[in-house]
Short mmCIF file of C-alpha atoms in Angstrom, two decimals:
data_model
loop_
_atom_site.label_atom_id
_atom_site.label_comp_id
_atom_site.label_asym_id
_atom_site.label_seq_id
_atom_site.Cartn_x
_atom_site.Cartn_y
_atom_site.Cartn_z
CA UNK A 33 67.44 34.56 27.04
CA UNK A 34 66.03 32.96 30.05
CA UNK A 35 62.33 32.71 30.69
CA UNK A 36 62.26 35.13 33.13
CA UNK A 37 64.07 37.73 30.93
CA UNK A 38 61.38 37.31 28.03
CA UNK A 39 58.59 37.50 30.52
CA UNK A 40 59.93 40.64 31.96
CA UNK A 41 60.18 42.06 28.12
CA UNK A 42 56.94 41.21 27.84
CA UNK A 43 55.74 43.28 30.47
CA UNK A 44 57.59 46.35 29.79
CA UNK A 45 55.80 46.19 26.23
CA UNK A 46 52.81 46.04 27.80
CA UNK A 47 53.02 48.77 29.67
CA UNK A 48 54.79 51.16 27.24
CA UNK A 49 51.57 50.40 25.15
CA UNK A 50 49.00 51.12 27.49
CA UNK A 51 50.57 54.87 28.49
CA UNK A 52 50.20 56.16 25.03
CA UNK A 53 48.44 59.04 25.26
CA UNK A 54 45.33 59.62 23.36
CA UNK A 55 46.95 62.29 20.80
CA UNK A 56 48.49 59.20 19.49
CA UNK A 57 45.15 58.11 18.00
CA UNK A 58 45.78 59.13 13.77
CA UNK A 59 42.70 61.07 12.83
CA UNK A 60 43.32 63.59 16.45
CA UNK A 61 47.10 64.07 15.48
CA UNK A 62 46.92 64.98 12.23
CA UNK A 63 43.33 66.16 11.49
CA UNK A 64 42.23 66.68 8.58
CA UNK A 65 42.66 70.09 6.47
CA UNK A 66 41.17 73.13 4.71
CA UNK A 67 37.41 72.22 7.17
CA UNK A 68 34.70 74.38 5.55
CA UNK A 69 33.83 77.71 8.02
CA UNK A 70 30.88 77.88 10.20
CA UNK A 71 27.78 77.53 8.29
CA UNK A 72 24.18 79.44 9.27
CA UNK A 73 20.96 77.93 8.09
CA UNK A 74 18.64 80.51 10.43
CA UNK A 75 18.62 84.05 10.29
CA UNK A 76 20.17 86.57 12.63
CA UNK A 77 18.15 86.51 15.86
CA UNK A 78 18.26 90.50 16.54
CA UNK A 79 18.89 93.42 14.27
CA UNK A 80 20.82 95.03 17.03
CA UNK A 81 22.25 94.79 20.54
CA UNK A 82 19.02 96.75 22.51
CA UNK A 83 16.72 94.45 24.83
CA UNK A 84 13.50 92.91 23.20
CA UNK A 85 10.08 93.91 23.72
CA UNK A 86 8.59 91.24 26.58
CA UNK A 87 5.07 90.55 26.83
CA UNK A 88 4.13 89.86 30.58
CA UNK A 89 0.72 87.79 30.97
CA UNK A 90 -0.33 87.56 34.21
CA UNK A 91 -1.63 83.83 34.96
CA UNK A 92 -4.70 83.03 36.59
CA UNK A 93 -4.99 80.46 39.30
CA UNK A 94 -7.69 77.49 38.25
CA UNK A 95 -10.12 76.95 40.74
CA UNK A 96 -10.34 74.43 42.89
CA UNK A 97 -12.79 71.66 41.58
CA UNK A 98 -16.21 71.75 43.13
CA UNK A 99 -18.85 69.01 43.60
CA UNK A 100 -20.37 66.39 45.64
CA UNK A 101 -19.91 63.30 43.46
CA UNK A 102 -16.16 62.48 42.41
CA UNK A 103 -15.39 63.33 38.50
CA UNK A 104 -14.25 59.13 38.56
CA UNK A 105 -17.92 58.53 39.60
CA UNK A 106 -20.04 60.74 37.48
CA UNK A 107 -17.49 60.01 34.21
CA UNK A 108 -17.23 63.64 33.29
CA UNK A 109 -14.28 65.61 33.09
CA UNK A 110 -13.12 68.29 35.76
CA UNK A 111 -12.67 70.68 33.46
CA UNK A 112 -16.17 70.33 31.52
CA UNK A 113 -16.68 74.21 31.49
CA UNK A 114 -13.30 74.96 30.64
CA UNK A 115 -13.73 77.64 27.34
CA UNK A 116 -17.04 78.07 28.19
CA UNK A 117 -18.99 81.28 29.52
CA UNK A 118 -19.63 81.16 33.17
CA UNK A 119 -23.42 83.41 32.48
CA UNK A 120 -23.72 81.67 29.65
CA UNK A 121 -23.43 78.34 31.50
CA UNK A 122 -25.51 79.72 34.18
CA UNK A 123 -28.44 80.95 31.33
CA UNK A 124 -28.47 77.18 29.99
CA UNK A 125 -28.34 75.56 33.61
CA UNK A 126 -31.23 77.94 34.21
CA UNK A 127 -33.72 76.97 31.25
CA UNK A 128 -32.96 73.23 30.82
CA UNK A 129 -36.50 71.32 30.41
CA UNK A 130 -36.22 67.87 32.40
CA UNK A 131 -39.56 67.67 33.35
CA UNK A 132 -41.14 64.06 32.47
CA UNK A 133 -38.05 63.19 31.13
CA UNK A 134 -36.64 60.98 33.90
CA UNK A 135 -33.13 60.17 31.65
CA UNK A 136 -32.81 63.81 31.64
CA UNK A 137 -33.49 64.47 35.34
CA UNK A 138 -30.33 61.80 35.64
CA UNK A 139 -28.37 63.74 33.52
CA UNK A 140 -28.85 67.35 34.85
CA UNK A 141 -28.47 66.08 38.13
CA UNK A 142 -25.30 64.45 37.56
CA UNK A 143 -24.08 67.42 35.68
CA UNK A 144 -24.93 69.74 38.69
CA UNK A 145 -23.43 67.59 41.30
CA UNK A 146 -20.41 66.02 40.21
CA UNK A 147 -16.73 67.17 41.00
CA UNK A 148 -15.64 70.38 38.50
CA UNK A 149 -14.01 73.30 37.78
CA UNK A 150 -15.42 76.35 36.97
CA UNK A 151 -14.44 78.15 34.04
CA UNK A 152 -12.12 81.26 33.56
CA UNK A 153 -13.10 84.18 34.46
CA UNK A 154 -12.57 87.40 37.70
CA UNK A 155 -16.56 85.74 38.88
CA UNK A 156 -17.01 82.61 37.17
CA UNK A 157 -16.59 80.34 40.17
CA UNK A 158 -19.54 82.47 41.82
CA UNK A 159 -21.65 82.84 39.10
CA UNK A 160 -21.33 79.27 38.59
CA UNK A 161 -22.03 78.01 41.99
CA UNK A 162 -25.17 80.26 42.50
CA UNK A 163 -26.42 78.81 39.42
CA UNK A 164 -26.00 74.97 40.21
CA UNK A 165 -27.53 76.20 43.83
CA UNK A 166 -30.72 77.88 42.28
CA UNK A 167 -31.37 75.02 39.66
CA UNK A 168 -30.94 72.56 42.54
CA UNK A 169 -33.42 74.33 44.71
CA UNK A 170 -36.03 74.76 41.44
CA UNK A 171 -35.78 70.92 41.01
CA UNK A 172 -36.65 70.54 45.10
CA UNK A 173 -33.14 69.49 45.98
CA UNK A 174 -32.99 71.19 49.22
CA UNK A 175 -30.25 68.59 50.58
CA UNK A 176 -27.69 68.51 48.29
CA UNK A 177 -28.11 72.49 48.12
CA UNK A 178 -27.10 72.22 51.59
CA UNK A 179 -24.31 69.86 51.00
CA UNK A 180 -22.63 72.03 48.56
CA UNK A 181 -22.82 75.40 49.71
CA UNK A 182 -21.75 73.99 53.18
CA UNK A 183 -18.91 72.35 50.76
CA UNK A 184 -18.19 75.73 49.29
CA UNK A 185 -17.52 77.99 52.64
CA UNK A 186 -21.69 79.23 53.41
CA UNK A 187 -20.41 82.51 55.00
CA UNK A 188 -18.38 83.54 52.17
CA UNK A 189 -20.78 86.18 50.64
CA UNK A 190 -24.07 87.12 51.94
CA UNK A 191 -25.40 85.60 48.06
CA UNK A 192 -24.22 81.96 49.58
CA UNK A 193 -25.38 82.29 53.23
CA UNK A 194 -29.04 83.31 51.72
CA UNK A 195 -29.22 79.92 49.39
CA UNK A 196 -28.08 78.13 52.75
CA UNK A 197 -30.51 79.75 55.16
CA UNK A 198 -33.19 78.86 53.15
CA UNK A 199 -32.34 74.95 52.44
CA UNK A 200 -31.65 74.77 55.94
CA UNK A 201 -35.13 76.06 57.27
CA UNK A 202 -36.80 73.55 54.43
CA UNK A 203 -34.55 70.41 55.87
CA UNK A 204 -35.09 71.45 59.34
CA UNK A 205 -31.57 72.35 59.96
CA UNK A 206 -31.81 75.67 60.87
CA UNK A 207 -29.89 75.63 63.84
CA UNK A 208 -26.32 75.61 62.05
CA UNK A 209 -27.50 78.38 59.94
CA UNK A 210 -28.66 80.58 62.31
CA UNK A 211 -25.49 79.59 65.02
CA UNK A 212 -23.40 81.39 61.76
CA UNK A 213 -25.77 84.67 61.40
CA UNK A 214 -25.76 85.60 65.09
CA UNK A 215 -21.75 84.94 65.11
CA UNK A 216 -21.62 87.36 61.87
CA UNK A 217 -24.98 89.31 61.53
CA UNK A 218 -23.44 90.69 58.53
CA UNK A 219 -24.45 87.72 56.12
CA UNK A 220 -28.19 89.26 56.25
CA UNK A 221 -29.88 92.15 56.28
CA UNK A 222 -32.94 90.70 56.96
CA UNK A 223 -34.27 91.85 60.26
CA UNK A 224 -37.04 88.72 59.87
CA UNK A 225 -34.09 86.37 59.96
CA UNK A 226 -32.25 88.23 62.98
CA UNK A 227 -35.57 88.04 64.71
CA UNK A 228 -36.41 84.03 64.05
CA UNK A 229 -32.45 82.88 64.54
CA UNK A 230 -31.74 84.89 68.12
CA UNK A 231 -35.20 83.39 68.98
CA UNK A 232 -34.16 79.83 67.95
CA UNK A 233 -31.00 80.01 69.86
CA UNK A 234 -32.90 81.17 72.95
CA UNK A 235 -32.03 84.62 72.67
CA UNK A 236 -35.61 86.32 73.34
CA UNK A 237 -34.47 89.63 74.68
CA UNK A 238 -32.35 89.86 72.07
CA UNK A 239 -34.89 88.99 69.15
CA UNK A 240 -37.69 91.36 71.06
CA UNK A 241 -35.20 94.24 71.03
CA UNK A 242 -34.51 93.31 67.16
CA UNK A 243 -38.28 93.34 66.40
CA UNK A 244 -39.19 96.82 67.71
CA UNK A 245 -36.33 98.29 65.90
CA UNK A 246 -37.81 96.66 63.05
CA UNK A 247 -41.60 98.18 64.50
CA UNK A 248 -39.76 101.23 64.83
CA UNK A 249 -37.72 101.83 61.85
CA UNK A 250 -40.57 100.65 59.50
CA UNK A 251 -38.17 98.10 57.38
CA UNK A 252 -40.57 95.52 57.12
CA UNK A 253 -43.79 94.83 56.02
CA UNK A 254 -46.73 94.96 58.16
CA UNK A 255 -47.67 91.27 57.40
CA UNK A 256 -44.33 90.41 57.96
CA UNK A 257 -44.40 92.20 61.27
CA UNK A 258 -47.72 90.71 62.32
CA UNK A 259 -46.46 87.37 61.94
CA UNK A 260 -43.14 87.99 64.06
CA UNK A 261 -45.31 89.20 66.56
CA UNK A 262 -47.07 86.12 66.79
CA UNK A 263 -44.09 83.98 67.05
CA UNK A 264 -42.17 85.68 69.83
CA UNK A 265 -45.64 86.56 72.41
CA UNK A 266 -48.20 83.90 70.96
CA UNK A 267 -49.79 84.34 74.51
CA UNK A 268 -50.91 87.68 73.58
CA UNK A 269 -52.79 86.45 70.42
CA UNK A 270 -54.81 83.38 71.82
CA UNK A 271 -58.00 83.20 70.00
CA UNK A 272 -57.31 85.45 67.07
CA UNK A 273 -57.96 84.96 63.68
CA UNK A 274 -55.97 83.37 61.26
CA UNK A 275 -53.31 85.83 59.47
CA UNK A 276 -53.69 86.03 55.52
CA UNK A 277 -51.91 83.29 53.98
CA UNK A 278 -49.05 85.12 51.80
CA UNK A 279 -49.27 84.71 47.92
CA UNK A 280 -45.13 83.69 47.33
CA UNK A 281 -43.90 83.05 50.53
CA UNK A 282 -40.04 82.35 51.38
CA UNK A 283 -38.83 79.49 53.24
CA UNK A 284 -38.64 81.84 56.35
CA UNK A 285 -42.46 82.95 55.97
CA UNK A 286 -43.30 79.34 55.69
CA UNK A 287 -41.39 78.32 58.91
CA UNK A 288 -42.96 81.11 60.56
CA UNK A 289 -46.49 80.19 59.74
CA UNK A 290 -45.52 76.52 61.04
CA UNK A 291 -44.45 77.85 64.51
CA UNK A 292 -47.50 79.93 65.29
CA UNK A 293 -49.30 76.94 64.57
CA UNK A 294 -50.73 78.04 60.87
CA UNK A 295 -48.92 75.82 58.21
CA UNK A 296 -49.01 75.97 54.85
CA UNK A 297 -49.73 73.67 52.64
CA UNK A 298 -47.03 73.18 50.80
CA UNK A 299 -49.06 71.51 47.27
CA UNK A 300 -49.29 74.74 46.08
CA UNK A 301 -45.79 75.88 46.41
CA UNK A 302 -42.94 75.36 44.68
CA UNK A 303 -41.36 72.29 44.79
CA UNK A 304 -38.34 72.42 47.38
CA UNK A 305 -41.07 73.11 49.94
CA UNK A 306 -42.17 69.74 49.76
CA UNK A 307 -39.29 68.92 51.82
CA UNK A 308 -40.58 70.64 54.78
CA UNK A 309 -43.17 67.99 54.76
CA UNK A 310 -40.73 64.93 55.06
CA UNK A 311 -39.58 65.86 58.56
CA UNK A 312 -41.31 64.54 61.38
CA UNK A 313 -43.55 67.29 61.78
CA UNK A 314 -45.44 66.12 59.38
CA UNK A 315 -47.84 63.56 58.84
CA UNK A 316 -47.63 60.19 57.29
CA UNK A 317 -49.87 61.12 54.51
CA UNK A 318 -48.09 64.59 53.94
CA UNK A 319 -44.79 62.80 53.92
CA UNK A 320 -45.90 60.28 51.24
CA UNK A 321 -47.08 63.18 49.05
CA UNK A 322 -44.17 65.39 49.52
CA UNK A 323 -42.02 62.56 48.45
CA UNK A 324 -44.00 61.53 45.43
CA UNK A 325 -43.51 64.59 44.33
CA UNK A 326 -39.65 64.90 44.83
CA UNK A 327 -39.66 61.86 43.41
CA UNK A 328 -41.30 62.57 40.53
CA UNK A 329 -38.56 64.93 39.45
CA UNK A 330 -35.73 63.26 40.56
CA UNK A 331 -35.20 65.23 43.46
CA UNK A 332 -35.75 62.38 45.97
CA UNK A 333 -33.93 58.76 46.26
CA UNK A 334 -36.85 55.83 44.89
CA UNK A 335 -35.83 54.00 48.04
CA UNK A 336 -36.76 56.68 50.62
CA UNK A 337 -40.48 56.71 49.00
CA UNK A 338 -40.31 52.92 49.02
CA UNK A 339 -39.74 53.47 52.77
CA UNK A 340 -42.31 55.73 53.36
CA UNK A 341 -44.98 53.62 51.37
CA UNK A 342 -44.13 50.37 53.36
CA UNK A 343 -43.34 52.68 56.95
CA UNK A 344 -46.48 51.39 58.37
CA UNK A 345 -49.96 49.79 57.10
CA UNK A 346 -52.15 52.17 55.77
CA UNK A 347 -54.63 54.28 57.60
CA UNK A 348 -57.37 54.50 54.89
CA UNK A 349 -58.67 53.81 51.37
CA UNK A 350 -58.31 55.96 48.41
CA UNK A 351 -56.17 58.05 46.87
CA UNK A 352 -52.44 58.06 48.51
CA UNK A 353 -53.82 54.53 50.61
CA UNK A 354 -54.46 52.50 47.77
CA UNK A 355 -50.82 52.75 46.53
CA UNK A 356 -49.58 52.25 49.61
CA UNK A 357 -51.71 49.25 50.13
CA UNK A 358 -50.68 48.55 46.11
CA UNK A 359 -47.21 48.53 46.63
CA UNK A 360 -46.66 46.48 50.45
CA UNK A 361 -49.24 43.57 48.72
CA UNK A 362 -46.55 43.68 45.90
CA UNK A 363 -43.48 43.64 48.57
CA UNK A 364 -45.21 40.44 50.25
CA UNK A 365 -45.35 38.77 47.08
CA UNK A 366 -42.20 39.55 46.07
CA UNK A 367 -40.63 38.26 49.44
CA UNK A 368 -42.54 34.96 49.09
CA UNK A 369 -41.16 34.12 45.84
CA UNK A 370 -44.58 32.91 44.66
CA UNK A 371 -44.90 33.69 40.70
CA UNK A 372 -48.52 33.65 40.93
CA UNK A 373 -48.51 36.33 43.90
CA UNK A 374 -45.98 38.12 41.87
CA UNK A 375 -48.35 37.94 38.48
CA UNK A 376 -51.35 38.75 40.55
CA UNK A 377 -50.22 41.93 42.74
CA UNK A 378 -48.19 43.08 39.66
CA UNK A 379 -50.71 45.09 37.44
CA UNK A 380 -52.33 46.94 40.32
CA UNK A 381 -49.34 48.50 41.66
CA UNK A 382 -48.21 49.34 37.89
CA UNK A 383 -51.21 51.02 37.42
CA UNK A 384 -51.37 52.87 40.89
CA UNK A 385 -47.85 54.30 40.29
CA UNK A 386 -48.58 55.57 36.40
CA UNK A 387 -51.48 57.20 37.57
CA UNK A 388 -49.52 59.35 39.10
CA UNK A 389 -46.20 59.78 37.13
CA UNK A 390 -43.82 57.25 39.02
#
């Protein structure tokens, strides 16, 4: 046989083997005999043919997380209320004791601020944002009430707009909130507030018309009246005597008192009205005070009293003076770098600031 011959041979082999078709393999040609049947290990599924029973569960939609700090800031979860009790939440919220307890201020700040979700439930996200926005306002946070309503849609109930109206007449922002009422004069029923807002925005027939409805209808009280009178025709009312100071009044009471030139003090209120006092309006020494006292609950930034105290050299001695005078001898000190300066100035402004709480 030549070589060519055997390679050709070769070939043909070859190829005969690789076109045998799979069956060829042993165990698939011949399988194997007498298999066992088909063996259950559960039990029958249905007793008959008929369709099962099917429970239907509606599924509620989470709400969207709420807050003005980030959840990867504050360290707490998003869902932090989740199997909670939204009025049980808002009970506890409510009632917390912080006071003189600066770690807890932190805390219950931090909680009522940062990023979450309310709980489940038809009202919960409601009933828990009313309750963060009342605790804020108790603690003298009229800012970051402001912040998150106006994060939460303020003209979404008339409950919302009221917590908004009022931090924005103690911040001095009143403007936005009253640009909202006169565009929907459904968020409040309070002729008072229809009266000051059209007034604000320049609106004076408007808020006269408003005001003798109100004289007409009898649907507010005289003292109420008599003030509103005062702040839309002050020229008829030159001379008078001071109107009764009210007992409780409301932010809007307050800002009315301020525009007919009668302001109260705000030492005896409670403590978000403080922050009517750190505008401009106020004096240097009112300012200092108001922010002490925010301060001292938490409710104001250190800094921002630091910048009051060292705004300007002080006017006087005594009282609010000599820890303002305390504290900028300490600052020079401190920005000499002089450790006697620093020793020296050091126990006078520690003592200044424990006197009163800071």
């Amino acid at each position: 046989m030549s070589t060519k011959q055997a390679l050709l041979a070769v070939f043909l082999a070859g190829s005969a083997h690789a076109q045998t078709p799979l069956s060829a393999i042993e165990w698939l040609a011949d399988p194997p005999q007498n298999l066992p049947g088909t063996v259950l290990l559960e039990p029958p599924v249905a007793q008959n043919g008929g369709l099962p029973e099917i429970e239907v569960t509606p599924l509620e939609a989470l709400s969207q997380p709420l807050g003005l700090v980030a959840s990867s800031v504050t360290g707490l979860p998003v869902d932090l209320w989740q199997g909670s009790d939204a009025n049980r939440l808002a009970e506890l919220i409510a009632k917390t004791p912080v006071r003189d307890n600066p770690a807890m201020q932190r805390l219950l700040f931090t909680l009522l601020l940062s990023e979450t979700r309310a709980p489940a439930g038809p009202d919960a996200q409601e009933v828990m944002l009313l309750a963060r926005l009342d605790r804020l306002m108790q603690l003298g946070a009229a800012d970051p009430v402001q912040s998150l309503v106006q994060l939460a849609g303020p003209t979404d109930t008339p409950d919302r707009f009221q917590r908004w109206f009022d931090a924005t007449l103690l911040t001095g922002d009143e403007d936005r909130s009253c640009t909202a009422l006169i565009a929907e004069p459904h968020l409040s029923k309070d002729y008072a507030a229809q009266v000051f807002c059209k007034a604000r925005r320049g609106d004076w027939a408007s808020a006269a018309l408003t005001l003798e409805a109100a004289h007409a209808l009898d649907i507010l009280p005289p003292e109420e009246l008599a003030v509103l009178d005062r702040f839309l025709s002050p020229e008829l009312y030159e001379g008078a005597a001071y109107l009764p100071q009210p007992e409780n009044p409301d932010p809007l009471s307050f800002r009315l008192f301020e525009a007919i030139g009668e302001r109260l003090p705000s030492a005896s209120l409670p403590r978000a009205f403080a922050n009517a006092d750190l505008r401009d309006v106020a004096g240097w020494k009112a300012q200092i005070e108001a922010a002490e006292r925010l301060t001292r609950i938490g409710a104001l930034t250190p800094n921002q009293l630091l910048g009051l105290y060292t705004e300007r050299s002080p006017a006087a001695s005594g009282a609010v003076w000599d820890r303002v005078a305390a504290i900028q001898r300490f600052e020079s000190a401190l920005d000499t770098r002089n450790a006697e300066a620093i020793g020296k100035t050091l126990p006078p402004v520690w003592q200044q600031m424990r006197r009163v709480g800071l």
